[in-house]
CSV table of C-alpha atoms in Angstrom, one decimal:
chain,number,residue,atom,x,y,z
W,1,UNK,CA,-37.7,-8.2,-19.6
W,2,UNK,CA,-34.2,-9.6,-19.9
W,3,UNK,CA,-32.4,-11.2,-22.5
W,4,UNK,CA,-32.9,-14.8,-22.9
W,5,UNK,CA,-31.9,-17.9,-25.0
W,6,UNK,CA,-34.5,-20.5,-26.1
W,7,UNK,CA,-33.7,-23.7,-27.8
W,8,UNK,CA,-36.3,-25.0,-30.5
W,9,UNK,CA,-35.7,-28.0,-32.5
W,10,UNK,CA,-32.7,-27.2,-34.6
W,11,UNK,CA,-32.5,-23.7,-33.9
W,12,UNK,CA,-31.5,-21.2,-31.1
W,13,UNK,CA,-33.6,-18.3,-30.5
W,14,UNK,CA,-32.2,-15.2,-28.7
W,15,UNK,CA,-34.7,-12.6,-27.5
W,16,UNK,CA,-33.5,-9.1,-26.9
W,17,UNK,CA,-35.9,-6.8,-25.5
W,18,UNK,CA,-35.5,-3.0,-26.3
W,19,UNK,CA,-32.5,-3.7,-28.6
W,20,UNK,CA,-33.5,-0.5,-30.3
W,21,UNK,CA,-35.8,2.0,-28.7
W,22,UNK,CA,-39.2,0.6,-28.8
W,23,UNK,CA,-38.2,-2.4,-30.5
W,24,UNK,CA,-37.8,-6.1,-29.2
W,25,UNK,CA,-35.7,-8.4,-31.4
W,26,UNK,CA,-35.8,-12.1,-31.8
W,27,UNK,CA,-32.8,-13.6,-33.6
W,28,UNK,CA,-32.9,-17.3,-34.8
W,29,UNK,CA,-29.6,-19.0,-35.2
W,30,UNK,CA,-29.0,-22.5,-36.9
W,31,UNK,CA,-26.0,-24.7,-37.4
W,32,UNK,CA,-25.1,-25.0,-41.1
W,33,UNK,CA,-22.3,-27.4,-39.7
W,34,UNK,CA,-21.1,-28.4,-36.3
W,35,UNK,CA,-18.7,-25.6,-35.9
W,36,UNK,CA,-20.8,-22.6,-36.9
W,37,UNK,CA,-23.9,-20.6,-36.1
W,38,UNK,CA,-25.6,-18.4,-38.6
W,39,UNK,CA,-28.5,-16.2,-38.6
W,40,UNK,CA,-31.7,-17.7,-40.2
W,41,UNK,CA,-34.4,-15.2,-39.2
W,42,UNK,CA,-34.7,-11.7,-37.3
W,43,UNK,CA,-38.1,-10.7,-36.1
W,44,UNK,CA,-39.0,-7.2,-34.7
W,45,UNK,CA,-41.8,-6.5,-32.5
W,46,UNK,CA,-42.8,-3.3,-31.0
W,47,UNK,CA,-43.2,-2.8,-27.3
W,48,UNK,CA,-44.7,0.6,-27.4
W,49,UNK,CA,-47.2,0.9,-30.4
W,50,UNK,CA,-49.2,-1.5,-32.2
W,51,UNK,CA,-47.4,-0.7,-35.4
W,52,UNK,CA,-43.8,-0.8,-36.0
W,53,UNK,CA,-42.5,2.6,-37.0
W,54,UNK,CA,-40.0,2.9,-40.0
W,55,UNK,CA,-38.0,5.6,-38.0
W,56,UNK,CA,-37.2,2.8,-35.4
W,57,UNK,CA,-36.4,0.1,-38.1
W,58,UNK,CA,-33.6,2.7,-39.6
W,59,UNK,CA,-32.0,2.8,-36.2
W,60,UNK,CA,-31.4,-1.0,-36.4
W,61,UNK,CA,-27.7,-2.0,-36.7
W,62,UNK,CA,-28.0,-5.5,-37.9
W,63,UNK,CA,-24.4,-6.3,-37.5
W,64,UNK,CA,-24.3,-5.3,-33.7
W,65,UNK,CA,-27.5,-7.4,-33.2
W,66,UNK,CA,-26.1,-10.4,-34.8
W,67,UNK,CA,-23.0,-9.9,-32.7
W,68,UNK,CA,-24.7,-9.4,-29.5
W,69,UNK,CA,-26.9,-12.5,-30.0
W,70,UNK,CA,-23.9,-14.7,-30.8
W,71,UNK,CA,-21.9,-13.3,-27.8
W,72,UNK,CA,-24.9,-14.4,-25.6
W,73,UNK,CA,-24.8,-17.9,-27.0
W,74,UNK,CA,-21.0,-18.2,-26.9
W,75,UNK,CA,-21.1,-17.0,-23.1
W,76,UNK,CA,-23.6,-19.7,-22.4
W,77,UNK,CA,-21.5,-22.3,-24.0
W,78,UNK,CA,-18.3,-21.1,-22.0
W,79,UNK,CA,-20.4,-21.1,-18.7
W,80,UNK,CA,-22.5,-24.2,-19.1
W,81,UNK,CA,-21.4,-26.4,-21.9
W,82,UNK,CA,-23.4,-29.4,-20.5
W,83,UNK,CA,-26.5,-27.5,-20.8
W,84,UNK,CA,-25.7,-26.3,-24.3
W,85,UNK,CA,-24.9,-29.9,-25.3
W,86,UNK,CA,-28.1,-31.2,-23.7
W,87,UNK,CA,-30.3,-28.8,-25.7
W,88,UNK,CA,-28.4,-28.7,-29.1
W,89,UNK,CA,-26.7,-32.1,-29.3
W,90,UNK,CA,-23.8,-30.4,-30.6
W,91,UNK,CA,-20.5,-31.1,-28.9
W,92,UNK,CA,-18.3,-29.7,-31.6
W,93,UNK,CA,-19.3,-26.0,-31.4
W,94,UNK,CA,-16.4,-24.0,-29.9
W,95,UNK,CA,-14.6,-27.3,-29.4
W,96,UNK,CA,-11.4,-26.3,-31.2
W,97,UNK,CA,-9.5,-23.8,-29.1
W,98,UNK,CA,-9.2,-20.4,-31.1
W,99,UNK,CA,-6.1,-19.5,-29.2
W,100,UNK,CA,-4.4,-22.7,-30.2
W,101,UNK,CA,-5.3,-22.3,-33.8
W,102,UNK,CA,-4.0,-18.6,-33.7
W,103,UNK,CA,-0.8,-19.8,-32.0
W,104,UNK,CA,-0.5,-22.5,-34.7
W,105,UNK,CA,-1.0,-20.0,-37.4
W,106,UNK,CA,1.5,-17.3,-36.1
W,107,UNK,CA,4.3,-20.1,-35.5
W,108,UNK,CA,4.2,-20.9,-39.3
W,109,UNK,CA,4.7,-24.6,-38.3
W,110,UNK,CA,2.1,-26.1,-40.5
W,111,UNK,CA,3.9,-27.7,-43.5
W,112,UNK,CA,0.7,-29.0,-45.0
W,113,UNK,CA,-1.0,-26.5,-47.1
W,114,UNK,CA,-4.5,-28.1,-46.7
W,115,UNK,CA,-4.3,-28.0,-43.0
W,116,UNK,CA,-3.1,-24.6,-43.1
W,117,UNK,CA,-6.1,-23.4,-45.1
W,118,UNK,CA,-8.4,-25.2,-43.0
W,119,UNK,CA,-7.0,-23.7,-39.8
W,120,UNK,CA,-7.1,-20.2,-41.4
W,121,UNK,CA,-10.6,-20.9,-42.5
W,122,UNK,CA,-11.8,-21.7,-39.0
W,123,UNK,CA,-10.0,-18.7,-37.6
W,124,UNK,CA,-11.4,-16.5,-40.4
W,125,UNK,CA,-14.9,-17.6,-39.7
W,126,UNK,CA,-14.5,-17.4,-35.9
W,127,UNK,CA,-13.3,-13.9,-36.0
W,128,UNK,CA,-15.7,-12.3,-38.5
W,129,UNK,CA,-17.6,-10.3,-35.8
W,130,UNK,CA,-14.5,-9.0,-34.1
W,131,UNK,CA,-13.4,-6.6,-36.9
W,132,UNK,CA,-14.2,-2.9,-37.2
W,133,UNK,CA,-13.7,-1.7,-40.8
W,134,UNK,CA,-10.6,-3.4,-42.4
W,135,UNK,CA,-10.8,-7.2,-41.8
W,136,UNK,CA,-7.4,-7.9,-43.5
W,137,UNK,CA,-5.7,-5.4,-41.4
W,138,UNK,CA,-7.4,-6.8,-38.3
W,139,UNK,CA,-6.4,-10.5,-39.2
W,140,UNK,CA,-2.7,-9.4,-40.1
W,141,UNK,CA,-2.3,-7.6,-36.8
W,142,UNK,CA,-3.6,-10.7,-34.9
W,143,UNK,CA,-1.7,-13.2,-36.8
W,144,UNK,CA,1.7,-11.4,-37.5
W,145,UNK,CA,1.4,-11.8,-41.4
W,146,UNK,CA,1.4,-8.9,-44.0
W,147,UNK,CA,-2.0,-7.5,-44.9
W,148,UNK,CA,-1.3,-8.7,-48.4
W,149,UNK,CA,-0.5,-12.2,-47.3
W,150,UNK,CA,-3.8,-12.3,-45.4
W,151,UNK,CA,-5.7,-11.2,-48.6
W,152,UNK,CA,-4.1,-13.8,-50.6
W,153,UNK,CA,-5.0,-16.4,-47.9
W,154,UNK,CA,-8.5,-15.3,-47.9
W,155,UNK,CA,-8.7,-15.6,-51.7
W,156,UNK,CA,-7.4,-19.0,-51.6
W,157,UNK,CA,-9.8,-20.4,-48.9
W,158,UNK,CA,-12.7,-19.3,-51.2
W,159,UNK,CA,-11.0,-20.3,-54.4
W,160,UNK,CA,-10.1,-23.8,-53.3
W,161,UNK,CA,-13.6,-24.2,-51.6
W,162,UNK,CA,-12.4,-24.3,-47.9
W,163,UNK,CA,-15.1,-21.6,-47.3
W,164,UNK,CA,-18.3,-21.2,-49.3
W,165,UNK,CA,-19.8,-17.8,-49.4
W,166,UNK,CA,-23.3,-17.5,-48.0
W,167,UNK,CA,-23.9,-13.8,-48.7
W,168,UNK,CA,-21.8,-11.5,-50.9
W,169,UNK,CA,-20.4,-8.2,-49.4
W,170,UNK,CA,-19.9,-9.5,-45.9
W,171,UNK,CA,-16.8,-11.2,-44.6
W,172,UNK,CA,-17.2,-14.8,-43.6
W,173,UNK,CA,-18.8,-17.8,-45.1
W,174,UNK,CA,-19.7,-21.5,-44.2
W,175,UNK,CA,-17.2,-24.0,-43.7
W,176,UNK,CA,-17.1,-26.6,-46.6
W,177,UNK,CA,-17.4,-30.3,-46.1
W,178,UNK,CA,-13.7,-30.6,-47.0
W,179,UNK,CA,-12.7,-28.2,-44.3
W,180,UNK,CA,-14.9,-29.9,-41.7
W,181,UNK,CA,-13.1,-33.2,-42.7
W,182,UNK,CA,-9.8,-31.8,-42.2
W,183,UNK,CA,-10.6,-30.2,-38.9
W,184,UNK,CA,-11.9,-33.6,-37.6
W,185,UNK,CA,-8.7,-35.5,-39.0
W,186,UNK,CA,-6.3,-37.0,-36.8
W,187,UNK,CA,-3.5,-34.9,-38.5
W,188,UNK,CA,-5.0,-31.5,-37.4
W,189,UNK,CA,-5.8,-32.8,-33.8
W,190,UNK,CA,-2.1,-33.7,-33.6
W,191,UNK,CA,-0.7,-30.5,-34.8
W,192,UNK,CA,-3.1,-28.6,-32.6
């Protein structure tokens, strides 16, 4: 069996056979907003035994499975955007070029603080799966800001409700309506 992506109503289901020894994994992703995908459901099934063994479950690295499934979906979008659009009816997913947002944030050109925080929120959410241990250090290296400035920006996007925390203890969140409105605004499109 090979990895496959299925579209079912409002969710995208990624099937990864033998993701962990003797376990098949199905991950369901949903759109909380047009720009993001989050995991709704993870299902394990055994391909060797009738019963799932707890030893196999302990071997599961949820973060890497989530990252692998999202990477498969993003590759599909990059290769065949029309097929993705036909099945999801979502034309805004991955429509904002992350390199342009990065270049904009690096240039320090944005005078409007709302647009800056919206751009940073989008960049923050889009890179949540690319870090290893220290997320602030990763973003400071990518954007050319000091680590303390990145920490302050990260606090501000949550404090001023540009991002809504979906689960505590993990980086990332869900883009708020305010952020989506700013990302769709004519001002943001012009500076991008």
